[in-house]
Coordinates of C-alpha atoms and ligand atoms in Angstrom, one line a residue:
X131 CA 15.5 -9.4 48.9
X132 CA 17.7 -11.8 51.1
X133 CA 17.0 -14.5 47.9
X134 CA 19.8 -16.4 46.1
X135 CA 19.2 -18.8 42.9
X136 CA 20.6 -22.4 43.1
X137 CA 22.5 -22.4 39.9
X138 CA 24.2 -25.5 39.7
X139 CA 26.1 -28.6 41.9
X140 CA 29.7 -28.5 42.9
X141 CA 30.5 -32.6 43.4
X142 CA 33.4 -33.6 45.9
X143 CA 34.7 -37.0 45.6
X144 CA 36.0 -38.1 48.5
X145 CA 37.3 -42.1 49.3
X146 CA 35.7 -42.7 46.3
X147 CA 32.3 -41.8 46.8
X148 CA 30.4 -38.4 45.3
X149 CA 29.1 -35.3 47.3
X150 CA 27.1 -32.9 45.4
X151 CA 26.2 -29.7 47.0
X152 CA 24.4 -26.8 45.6
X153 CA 25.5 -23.9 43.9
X154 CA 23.6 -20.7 45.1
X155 CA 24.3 -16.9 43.6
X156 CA 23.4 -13.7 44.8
X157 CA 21.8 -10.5 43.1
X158 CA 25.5 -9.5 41.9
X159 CA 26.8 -13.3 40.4
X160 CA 28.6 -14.1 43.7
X161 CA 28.6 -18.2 43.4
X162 CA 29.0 -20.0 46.8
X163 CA 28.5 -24.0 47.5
X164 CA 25.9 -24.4 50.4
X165 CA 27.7 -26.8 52.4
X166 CA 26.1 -27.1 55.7
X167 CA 25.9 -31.1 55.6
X168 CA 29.9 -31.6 54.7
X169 CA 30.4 -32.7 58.1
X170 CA 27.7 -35.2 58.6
X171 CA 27.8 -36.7 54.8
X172 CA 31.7 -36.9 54.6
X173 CA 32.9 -36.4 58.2
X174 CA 35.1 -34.0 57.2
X175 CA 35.8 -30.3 57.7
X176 CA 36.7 -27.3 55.9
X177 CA 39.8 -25.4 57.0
X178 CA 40.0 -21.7 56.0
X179 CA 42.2 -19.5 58.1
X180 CA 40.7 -16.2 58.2
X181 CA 37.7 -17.1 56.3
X182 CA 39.2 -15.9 52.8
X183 CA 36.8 -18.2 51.2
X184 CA 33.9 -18.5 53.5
X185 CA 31.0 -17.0 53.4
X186 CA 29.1 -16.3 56.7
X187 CA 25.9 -15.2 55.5
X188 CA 23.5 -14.0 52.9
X189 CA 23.2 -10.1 53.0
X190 CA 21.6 -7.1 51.2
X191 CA 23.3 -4.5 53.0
X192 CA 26.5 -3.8 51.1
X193 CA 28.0 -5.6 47.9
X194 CA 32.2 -5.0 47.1
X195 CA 34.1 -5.8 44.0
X196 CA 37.2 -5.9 45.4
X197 CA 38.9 -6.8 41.7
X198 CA 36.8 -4.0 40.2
X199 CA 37.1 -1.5 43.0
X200 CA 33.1 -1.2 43.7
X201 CA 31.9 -0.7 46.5
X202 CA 27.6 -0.3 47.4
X203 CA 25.3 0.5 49.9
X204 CA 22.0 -1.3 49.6
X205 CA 23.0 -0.4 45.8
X206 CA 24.0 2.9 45.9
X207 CA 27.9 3.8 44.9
X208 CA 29.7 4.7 47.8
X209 CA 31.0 8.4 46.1
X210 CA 27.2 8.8 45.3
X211 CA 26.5 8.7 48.6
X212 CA 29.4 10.8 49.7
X213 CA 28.9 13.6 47.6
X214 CA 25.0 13.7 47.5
X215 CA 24.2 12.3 51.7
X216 CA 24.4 13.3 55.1
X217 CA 26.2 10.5 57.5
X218 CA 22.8 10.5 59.3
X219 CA 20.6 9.5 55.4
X220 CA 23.3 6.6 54.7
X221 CA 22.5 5.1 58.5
X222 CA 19.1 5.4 57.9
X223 CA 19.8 3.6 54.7
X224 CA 21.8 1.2 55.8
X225 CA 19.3 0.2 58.8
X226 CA 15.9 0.8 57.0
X227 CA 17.5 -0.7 53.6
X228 CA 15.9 2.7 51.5
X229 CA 17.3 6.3 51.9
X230 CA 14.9 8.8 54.3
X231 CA 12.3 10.8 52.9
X232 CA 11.9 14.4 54.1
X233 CA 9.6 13.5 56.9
X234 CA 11.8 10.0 57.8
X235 CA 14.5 11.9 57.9
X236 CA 13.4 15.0 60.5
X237 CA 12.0 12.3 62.6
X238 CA 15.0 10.4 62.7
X239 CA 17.0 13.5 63.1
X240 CA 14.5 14.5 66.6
X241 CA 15.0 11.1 67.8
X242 CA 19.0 11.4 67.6
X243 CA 19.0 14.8 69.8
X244 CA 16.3 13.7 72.0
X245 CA 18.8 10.9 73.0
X246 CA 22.1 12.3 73.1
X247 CA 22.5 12.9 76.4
X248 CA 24.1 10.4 78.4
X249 CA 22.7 9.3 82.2
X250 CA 24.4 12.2 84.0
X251 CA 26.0 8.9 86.5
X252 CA 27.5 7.5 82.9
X253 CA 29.0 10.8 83.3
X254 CA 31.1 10.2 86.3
X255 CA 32.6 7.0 85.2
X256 CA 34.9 9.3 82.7
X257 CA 36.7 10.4 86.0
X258 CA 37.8 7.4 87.4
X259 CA 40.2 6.6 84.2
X260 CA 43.8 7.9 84.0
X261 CA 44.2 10.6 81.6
X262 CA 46.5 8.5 79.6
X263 CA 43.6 5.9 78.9
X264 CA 43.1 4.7 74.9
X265 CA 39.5 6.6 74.0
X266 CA 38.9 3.1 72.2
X267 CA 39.0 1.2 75.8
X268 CA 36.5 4.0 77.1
X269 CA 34.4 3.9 74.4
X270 CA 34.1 0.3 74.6
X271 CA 33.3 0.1 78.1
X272 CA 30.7 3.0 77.7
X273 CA 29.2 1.1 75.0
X274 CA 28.3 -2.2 77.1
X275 CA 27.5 -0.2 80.1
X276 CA 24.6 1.4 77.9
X277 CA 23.0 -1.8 78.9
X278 CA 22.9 -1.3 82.3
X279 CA 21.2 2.4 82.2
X280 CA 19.3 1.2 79.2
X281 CA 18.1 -1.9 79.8
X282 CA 15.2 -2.2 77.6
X283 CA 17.1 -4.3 75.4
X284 CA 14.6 -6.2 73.0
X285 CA 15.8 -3.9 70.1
X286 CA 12.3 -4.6 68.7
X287 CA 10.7 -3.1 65.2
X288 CA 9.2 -0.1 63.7
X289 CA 9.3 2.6 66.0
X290 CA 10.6 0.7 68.5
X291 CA 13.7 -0.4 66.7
X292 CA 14.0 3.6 65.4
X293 CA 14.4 4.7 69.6
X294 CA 17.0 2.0 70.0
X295 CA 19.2 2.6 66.9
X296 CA 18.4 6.6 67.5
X297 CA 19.7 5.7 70.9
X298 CA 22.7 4.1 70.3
X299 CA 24.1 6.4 67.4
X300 CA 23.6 9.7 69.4
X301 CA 25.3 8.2 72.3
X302 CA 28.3 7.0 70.6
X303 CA 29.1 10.4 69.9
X304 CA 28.4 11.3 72.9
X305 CA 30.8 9.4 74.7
X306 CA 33.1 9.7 72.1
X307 CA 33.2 13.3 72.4
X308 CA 33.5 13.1 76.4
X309 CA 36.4 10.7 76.1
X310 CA 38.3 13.3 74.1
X311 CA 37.1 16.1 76.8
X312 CA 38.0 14.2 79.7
X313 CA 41.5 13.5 78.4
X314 CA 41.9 16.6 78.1
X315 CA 40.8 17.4 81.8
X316 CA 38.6 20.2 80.0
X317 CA 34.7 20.3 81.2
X318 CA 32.5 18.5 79.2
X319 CA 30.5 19.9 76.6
X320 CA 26.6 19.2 76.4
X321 CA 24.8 18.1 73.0
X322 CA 22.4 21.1 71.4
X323 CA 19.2 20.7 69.6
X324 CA 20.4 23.3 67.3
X325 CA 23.0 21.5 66.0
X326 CA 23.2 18.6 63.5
X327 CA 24.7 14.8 64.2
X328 CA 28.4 16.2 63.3
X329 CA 28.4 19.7 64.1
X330 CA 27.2 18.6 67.6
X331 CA 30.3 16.3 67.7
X332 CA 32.2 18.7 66.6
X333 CA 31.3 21.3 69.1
X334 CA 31.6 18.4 72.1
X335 CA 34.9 18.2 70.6
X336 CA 36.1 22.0 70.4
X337 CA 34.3 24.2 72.5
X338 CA 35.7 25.0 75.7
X339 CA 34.0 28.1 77.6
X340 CA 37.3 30.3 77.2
X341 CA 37.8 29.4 73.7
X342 CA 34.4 29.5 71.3
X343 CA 34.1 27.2 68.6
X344 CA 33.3 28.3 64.8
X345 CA 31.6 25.3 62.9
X346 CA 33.4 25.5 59.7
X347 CA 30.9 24.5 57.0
X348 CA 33.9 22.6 55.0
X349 CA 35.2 20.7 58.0
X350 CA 31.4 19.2 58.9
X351 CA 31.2 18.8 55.0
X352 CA 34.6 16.8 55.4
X353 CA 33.7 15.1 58.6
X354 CA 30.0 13.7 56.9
X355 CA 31.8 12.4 54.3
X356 CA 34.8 10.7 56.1
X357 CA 31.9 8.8 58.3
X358 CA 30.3 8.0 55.2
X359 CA 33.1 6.2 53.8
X360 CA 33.3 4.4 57.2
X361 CA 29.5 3.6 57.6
X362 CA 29.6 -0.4 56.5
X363 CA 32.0 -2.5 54.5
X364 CA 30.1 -6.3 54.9
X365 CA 31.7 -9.2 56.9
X366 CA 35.1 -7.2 57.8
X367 CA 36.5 -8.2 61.1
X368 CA 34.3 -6.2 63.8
X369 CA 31.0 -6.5 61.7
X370 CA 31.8 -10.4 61.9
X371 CA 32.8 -9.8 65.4
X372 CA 29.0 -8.1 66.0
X373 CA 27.5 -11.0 64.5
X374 CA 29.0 -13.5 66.2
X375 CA 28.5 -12.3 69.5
X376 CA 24.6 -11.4 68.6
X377 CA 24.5 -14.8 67.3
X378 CA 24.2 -16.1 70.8
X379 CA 21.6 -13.5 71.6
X380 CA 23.6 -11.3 73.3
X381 CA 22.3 -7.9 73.5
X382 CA 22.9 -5.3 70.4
X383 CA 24.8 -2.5 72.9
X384 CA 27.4 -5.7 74.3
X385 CA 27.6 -6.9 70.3
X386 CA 28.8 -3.2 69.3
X387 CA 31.0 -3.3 72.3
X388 CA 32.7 -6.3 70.9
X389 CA 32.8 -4.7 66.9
X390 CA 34.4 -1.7 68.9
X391 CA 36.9 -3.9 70.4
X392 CA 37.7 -6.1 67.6
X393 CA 38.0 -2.9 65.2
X394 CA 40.8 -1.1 67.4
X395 CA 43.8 -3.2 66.1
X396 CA 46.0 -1.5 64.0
X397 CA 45.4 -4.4 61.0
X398 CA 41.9 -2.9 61.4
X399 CA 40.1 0.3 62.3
X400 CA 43.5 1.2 63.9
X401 CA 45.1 1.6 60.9
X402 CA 44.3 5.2 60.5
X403 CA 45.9 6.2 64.1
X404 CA 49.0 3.8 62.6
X405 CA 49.6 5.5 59.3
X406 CA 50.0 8.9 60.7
X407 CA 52.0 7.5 63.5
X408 CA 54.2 5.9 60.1
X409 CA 54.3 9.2 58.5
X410 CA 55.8 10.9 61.6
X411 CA 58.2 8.8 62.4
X412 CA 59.1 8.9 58.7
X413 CA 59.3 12.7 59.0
X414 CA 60.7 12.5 62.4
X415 CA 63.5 9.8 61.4
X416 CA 64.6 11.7 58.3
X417 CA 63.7 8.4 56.4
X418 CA 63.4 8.2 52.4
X419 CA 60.7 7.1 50.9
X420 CA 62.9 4.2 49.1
X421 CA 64.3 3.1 52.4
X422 CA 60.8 2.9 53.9
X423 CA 59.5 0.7 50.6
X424 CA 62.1 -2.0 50.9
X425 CA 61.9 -1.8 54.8
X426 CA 58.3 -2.6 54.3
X427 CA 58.8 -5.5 52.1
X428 CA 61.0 -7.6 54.3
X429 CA 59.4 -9.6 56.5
X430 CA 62.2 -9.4 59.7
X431 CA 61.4 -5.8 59.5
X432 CA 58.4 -5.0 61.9
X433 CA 57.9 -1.8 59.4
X434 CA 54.7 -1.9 57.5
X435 CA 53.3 0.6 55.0
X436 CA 50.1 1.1 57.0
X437 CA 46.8 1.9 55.0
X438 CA 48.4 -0.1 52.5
X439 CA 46.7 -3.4 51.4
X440 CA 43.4 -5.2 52.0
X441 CA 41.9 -8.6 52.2
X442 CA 39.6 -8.0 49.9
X443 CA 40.5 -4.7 47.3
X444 CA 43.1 -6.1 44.8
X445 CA 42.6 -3.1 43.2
X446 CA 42.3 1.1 44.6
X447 CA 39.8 1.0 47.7
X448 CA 37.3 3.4 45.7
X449 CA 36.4 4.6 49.5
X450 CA 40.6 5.8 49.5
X451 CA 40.1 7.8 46.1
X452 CA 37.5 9.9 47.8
X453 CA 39.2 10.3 50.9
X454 CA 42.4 11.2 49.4
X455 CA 40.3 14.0 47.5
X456 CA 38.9 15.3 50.7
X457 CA 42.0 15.5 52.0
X458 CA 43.6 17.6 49.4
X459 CA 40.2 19.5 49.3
X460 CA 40.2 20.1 53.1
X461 CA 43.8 21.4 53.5
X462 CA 43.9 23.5 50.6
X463 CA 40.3 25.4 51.8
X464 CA 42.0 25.3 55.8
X465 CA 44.7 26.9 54.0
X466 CA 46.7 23.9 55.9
X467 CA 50.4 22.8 54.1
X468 CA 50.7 19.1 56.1
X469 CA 54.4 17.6 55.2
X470 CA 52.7 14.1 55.7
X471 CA 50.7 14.2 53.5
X472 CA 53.2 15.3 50.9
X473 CA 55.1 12.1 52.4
X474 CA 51.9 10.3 51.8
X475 CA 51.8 10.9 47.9
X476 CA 55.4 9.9 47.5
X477 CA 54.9 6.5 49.4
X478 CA 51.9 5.9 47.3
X479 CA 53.1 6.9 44.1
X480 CA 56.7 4.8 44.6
X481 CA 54.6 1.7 46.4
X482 CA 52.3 1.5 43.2
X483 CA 55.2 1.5 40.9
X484 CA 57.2 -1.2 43.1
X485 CA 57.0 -5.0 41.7
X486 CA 56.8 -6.0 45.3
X487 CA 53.2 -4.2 45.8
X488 CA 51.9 -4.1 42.3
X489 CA 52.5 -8.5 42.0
X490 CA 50.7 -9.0 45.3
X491 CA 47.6 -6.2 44.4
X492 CA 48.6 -3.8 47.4
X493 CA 46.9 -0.5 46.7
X494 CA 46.0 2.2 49.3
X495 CA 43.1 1.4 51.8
X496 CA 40.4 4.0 53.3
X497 CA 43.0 4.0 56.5
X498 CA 45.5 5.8 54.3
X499 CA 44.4 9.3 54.0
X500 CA 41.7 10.0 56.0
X501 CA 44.3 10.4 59.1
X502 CA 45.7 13.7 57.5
X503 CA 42.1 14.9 57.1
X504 CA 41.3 14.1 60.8
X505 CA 44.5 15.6 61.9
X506 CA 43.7 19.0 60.0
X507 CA 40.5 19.2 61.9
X508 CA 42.4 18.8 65.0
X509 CA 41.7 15.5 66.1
X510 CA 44.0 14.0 67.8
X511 CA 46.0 11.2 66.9
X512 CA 44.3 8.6 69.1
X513 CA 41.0 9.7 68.5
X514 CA 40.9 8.1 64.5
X515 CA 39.8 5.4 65.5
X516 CA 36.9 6.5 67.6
X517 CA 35.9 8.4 64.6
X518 CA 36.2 5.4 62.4
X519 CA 33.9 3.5 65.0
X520 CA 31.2 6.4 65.0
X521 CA 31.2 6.1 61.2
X522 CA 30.9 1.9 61.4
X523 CA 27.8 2.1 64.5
X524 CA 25.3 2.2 61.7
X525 CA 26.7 -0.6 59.6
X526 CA 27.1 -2.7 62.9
X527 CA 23.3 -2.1 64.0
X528 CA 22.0 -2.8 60.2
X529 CA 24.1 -6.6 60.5
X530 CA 23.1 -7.1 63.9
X531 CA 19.6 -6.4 62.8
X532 CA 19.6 -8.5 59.9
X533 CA 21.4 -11.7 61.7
X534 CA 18.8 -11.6 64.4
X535 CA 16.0 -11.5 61.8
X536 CA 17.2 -14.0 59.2
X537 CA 15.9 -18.1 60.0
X538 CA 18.9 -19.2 58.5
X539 CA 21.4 -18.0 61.3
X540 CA 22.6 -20.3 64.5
X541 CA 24.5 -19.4 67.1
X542 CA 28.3 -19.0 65.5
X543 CA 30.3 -21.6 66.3
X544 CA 33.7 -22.7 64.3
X545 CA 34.9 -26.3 64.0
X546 CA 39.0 -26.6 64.1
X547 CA 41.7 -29.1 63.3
X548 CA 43.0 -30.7 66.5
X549 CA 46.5 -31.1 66.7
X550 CA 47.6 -31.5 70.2
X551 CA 48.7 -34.3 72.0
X552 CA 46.4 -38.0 72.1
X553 CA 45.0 -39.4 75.0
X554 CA 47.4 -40.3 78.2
X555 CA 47.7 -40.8 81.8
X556 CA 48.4 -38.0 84.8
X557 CA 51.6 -39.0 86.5
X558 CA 51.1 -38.2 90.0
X559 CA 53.2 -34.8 91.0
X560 CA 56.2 -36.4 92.9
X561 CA 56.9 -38.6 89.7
X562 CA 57.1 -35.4 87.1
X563 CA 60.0 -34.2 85.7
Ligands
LIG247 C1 40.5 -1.9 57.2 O1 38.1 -6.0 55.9 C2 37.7 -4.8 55.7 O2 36.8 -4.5 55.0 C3 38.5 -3.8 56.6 C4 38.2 -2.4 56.3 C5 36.8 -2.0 56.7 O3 36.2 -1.0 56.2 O4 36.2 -2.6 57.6 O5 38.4 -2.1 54.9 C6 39.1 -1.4 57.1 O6 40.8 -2.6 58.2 C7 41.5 -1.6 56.1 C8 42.8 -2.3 56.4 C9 43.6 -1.5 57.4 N1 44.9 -2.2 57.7 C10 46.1 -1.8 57.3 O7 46.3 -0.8 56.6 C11 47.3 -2.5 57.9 C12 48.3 -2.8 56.8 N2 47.7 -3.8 55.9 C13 48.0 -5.2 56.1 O8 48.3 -5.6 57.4 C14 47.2 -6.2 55.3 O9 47.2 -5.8 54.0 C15 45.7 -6.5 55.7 C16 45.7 -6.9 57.1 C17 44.9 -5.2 55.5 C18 45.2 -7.6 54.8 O10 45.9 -8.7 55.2 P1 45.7 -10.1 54.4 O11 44.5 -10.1 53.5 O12 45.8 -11.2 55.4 O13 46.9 -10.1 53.5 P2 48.3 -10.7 53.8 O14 48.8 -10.2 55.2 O15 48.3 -12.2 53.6 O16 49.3 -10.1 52.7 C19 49.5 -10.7 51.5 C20 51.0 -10.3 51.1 C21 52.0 -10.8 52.2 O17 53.2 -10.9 51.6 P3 53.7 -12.5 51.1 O18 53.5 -13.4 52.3 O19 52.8 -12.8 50.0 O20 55.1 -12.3 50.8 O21 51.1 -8.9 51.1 C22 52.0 -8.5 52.1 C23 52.1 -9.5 53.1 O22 53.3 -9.5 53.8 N3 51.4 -7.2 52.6 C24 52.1 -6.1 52.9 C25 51.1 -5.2 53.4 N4 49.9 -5.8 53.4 C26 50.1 -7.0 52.9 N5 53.4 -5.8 52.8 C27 53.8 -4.6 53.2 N6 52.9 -3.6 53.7 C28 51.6 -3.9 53.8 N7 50.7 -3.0 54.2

């Protein structure tokens, strides 16, 4: 894999002289113009805010549609993968690039609970933050100081590579897991080798020794399936974030550190924690649905209909369809009646009616219902986004793994348009105004 074709010449003209540069495609038609000599044939520069139209590397990992809805892991369907997978098979896939066989799979599986302890002095670190403190600044913080108890950094191949990755997705849960605990000043709970990847989470989550925990088999059905729709979504903003600080050969625990970071805005990952905190206040205020659609269309009103819109879906984030159904599938089997998600329905069906949404291809995004789901399974609010970051750790790894191994990468590093002021002289202090 990792081949494109050359399938043509786009030609700039430019002071009247003529640039050609190649036209490469991808396994799936994508065309792109392989420009890496612009600058030194033509002296100029291209200037894409936000990267709409740039593309910042070849990948095999995951392919989107976004006019068609489609969305792929290593070229499997992403509701294939929901409804047939585990989280822990679609990680596997998305770092080995083929799903596990039996025995890849159990030895996977013994590699995550053999690691999901934390050093017991990690431990103590939960103390010394206030209980009000974000789980996403924890987690983040955790995450880079994984290098410091785990230095064997040189994320290496084969087996190798299968400890590190094994390492770093057990953990992650881990600490996510403690976070919650340790806002909630209960004790923390320890992984068990009897448990799988989510039930283990769950149980670090939910068992206190006053209160035992039941595992219900449809909320860890639920909770796979939510991660899965998280697990990788190509060059969004933290997964560009990971690669650009593993481009300058930073270490893969500091690059995830920086994906978690970059994925807790609320145009982002946070999204999820955002629409429910929407909904609520919708609820809370009284609002109407039609008052919150034109609120959210003018632009002096800072109210936005979060988990709506993408930069790259112009059509229904498939990932939203599915979640939306394991919403509805979750409450109705925890016999759980959620007015926000009744709010939910209403916004979506009015938004997708609305000229306003429908001209500028605004449909719901995977943020928009997987907040109910999470709140039925009693997850707090502020946790979503630690729960979208456990789901993303795979995807992360598999781009920081295939940026460190591909020849054509460099260390990332953007040109810009200079506007600022032209050359002049320091006026000594006593003569400023
Ligand atoms: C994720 O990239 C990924 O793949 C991300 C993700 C992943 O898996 O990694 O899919 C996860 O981050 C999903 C997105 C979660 N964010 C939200 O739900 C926040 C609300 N959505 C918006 O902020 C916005 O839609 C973005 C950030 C998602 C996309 O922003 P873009 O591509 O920069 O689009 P834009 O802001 O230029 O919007 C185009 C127009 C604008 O209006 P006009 O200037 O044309 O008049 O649409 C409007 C925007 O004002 N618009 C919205 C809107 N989203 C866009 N108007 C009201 N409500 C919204 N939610």
């Amino acid at each position: 894999m990792h081949e494109v074709k050359e399938v043509g010449a786009a030609e700039l003209i430019y002071e009247g002289n003529s640039y050609k540069y190649p036209v490469i495609e991808g396994s799936e038609g994508e065309r792109s113009i392989r420009m890496g000599s612009l600058r030194a044939d033509t002296k100029l520069i291209s200037y894409d805010p936000g990267y709409g139209n740039t593309a910042s590397c070849i990948s095999d990992i995951t392919f989107i549609d976004g006019e068609k809805g489609i969305l792929r892991h290593r070229g499997y369907p992403i509701d294939e993968l929901a409804n047939n997978c585990t989280f822990i098979e679609v990680a596997y896939l998305l770092v080995h690039g083929h799903l596990p066989n039996q025995n890849q799979l159990t030895y996977f599986s013994r590699l995550l609970n053999r690691h999901s302890l934390i050093h017991e002095d990690m431990r103590n670190f939960f103390k010394n933050y206030p209980d009000h403190a974000h789980p996403m600044a924890i987690l983040s913080a955790m995450m880079v100081s994984l290098s410091s108890f785990y230095p064997e950094l040189n994320v290496g191949e084969g087996e190798e590579m299968d400890l590190t990755v094994a390492r770093l997705l057990a953990k992650i849960r881990t600490l996510a897991a403690l976070s919650y605990k340790q806002s909630e000043g209960h004790p923390h709970v320890y992984p068990s080798s009897k448990m799988t990847y989510v039930e283990n989470f769950l149980n670090m989550m939910f068992y206190t020794p006053v209160a035992n925990y039941e595992l219900d088999p449809v909320t860890v059905r639920a909770l796979n399936k939510l991660l899965i729709l998280h697990a990788d979504h190509e060059q969004n903003c933290s997964t560009s974030a990971v690669r650009l600080v593993g481009s300058s050969g930073a270490n893969l625990y500091a690059s995830i550190a920086a994906g978690i970071c970059a994925l807790w805005g609320p145009l982002h990952g946070g999204a999820n924690q955002a629409v429910i905190e929407m909904l609520d206040q919708i609820r809370r205020e009284g609002l109407t649905i039609d008052a919150c659609i034109e609120r959210s269309k003018d632009k002096d009103d800072p109210f936005r209909l979060m988990g709506f819109g993408h930069r790259v879906y112009k059509s229904y984030d498939p990932r939203a369809k599915i979640a939306k159904q394991a919403c509805e599938d979750v409450l109705n089997k925890l016999g759980i009646k959620d007015e926000l998600l009744d709010i939910a329905i209403q916004l979506e069906d009015r938004a997708l009616n609305d000229d306003y949404f429908v001209s500028r291809k605004l449909y719901p995004n995977v943020d928009f219902y997987t907040g109910i789901t999470l709140r039925a399974m009693g997850i707090p609010t502020n946790m979503f986004t630690v729960i979208f970051a456990i789901g993303r750790a795979p995807g992360w790894i598999a781009h920081w793994l295939e940026q460190r191994d591909d020849p054509d990468q460099r260390i990332g590093r953007p040109r810009q348009v200079y506007t600022g002021p032209q050359e002049r002289k320091i006026i000594p202090i006593e003569n400023r105004d």
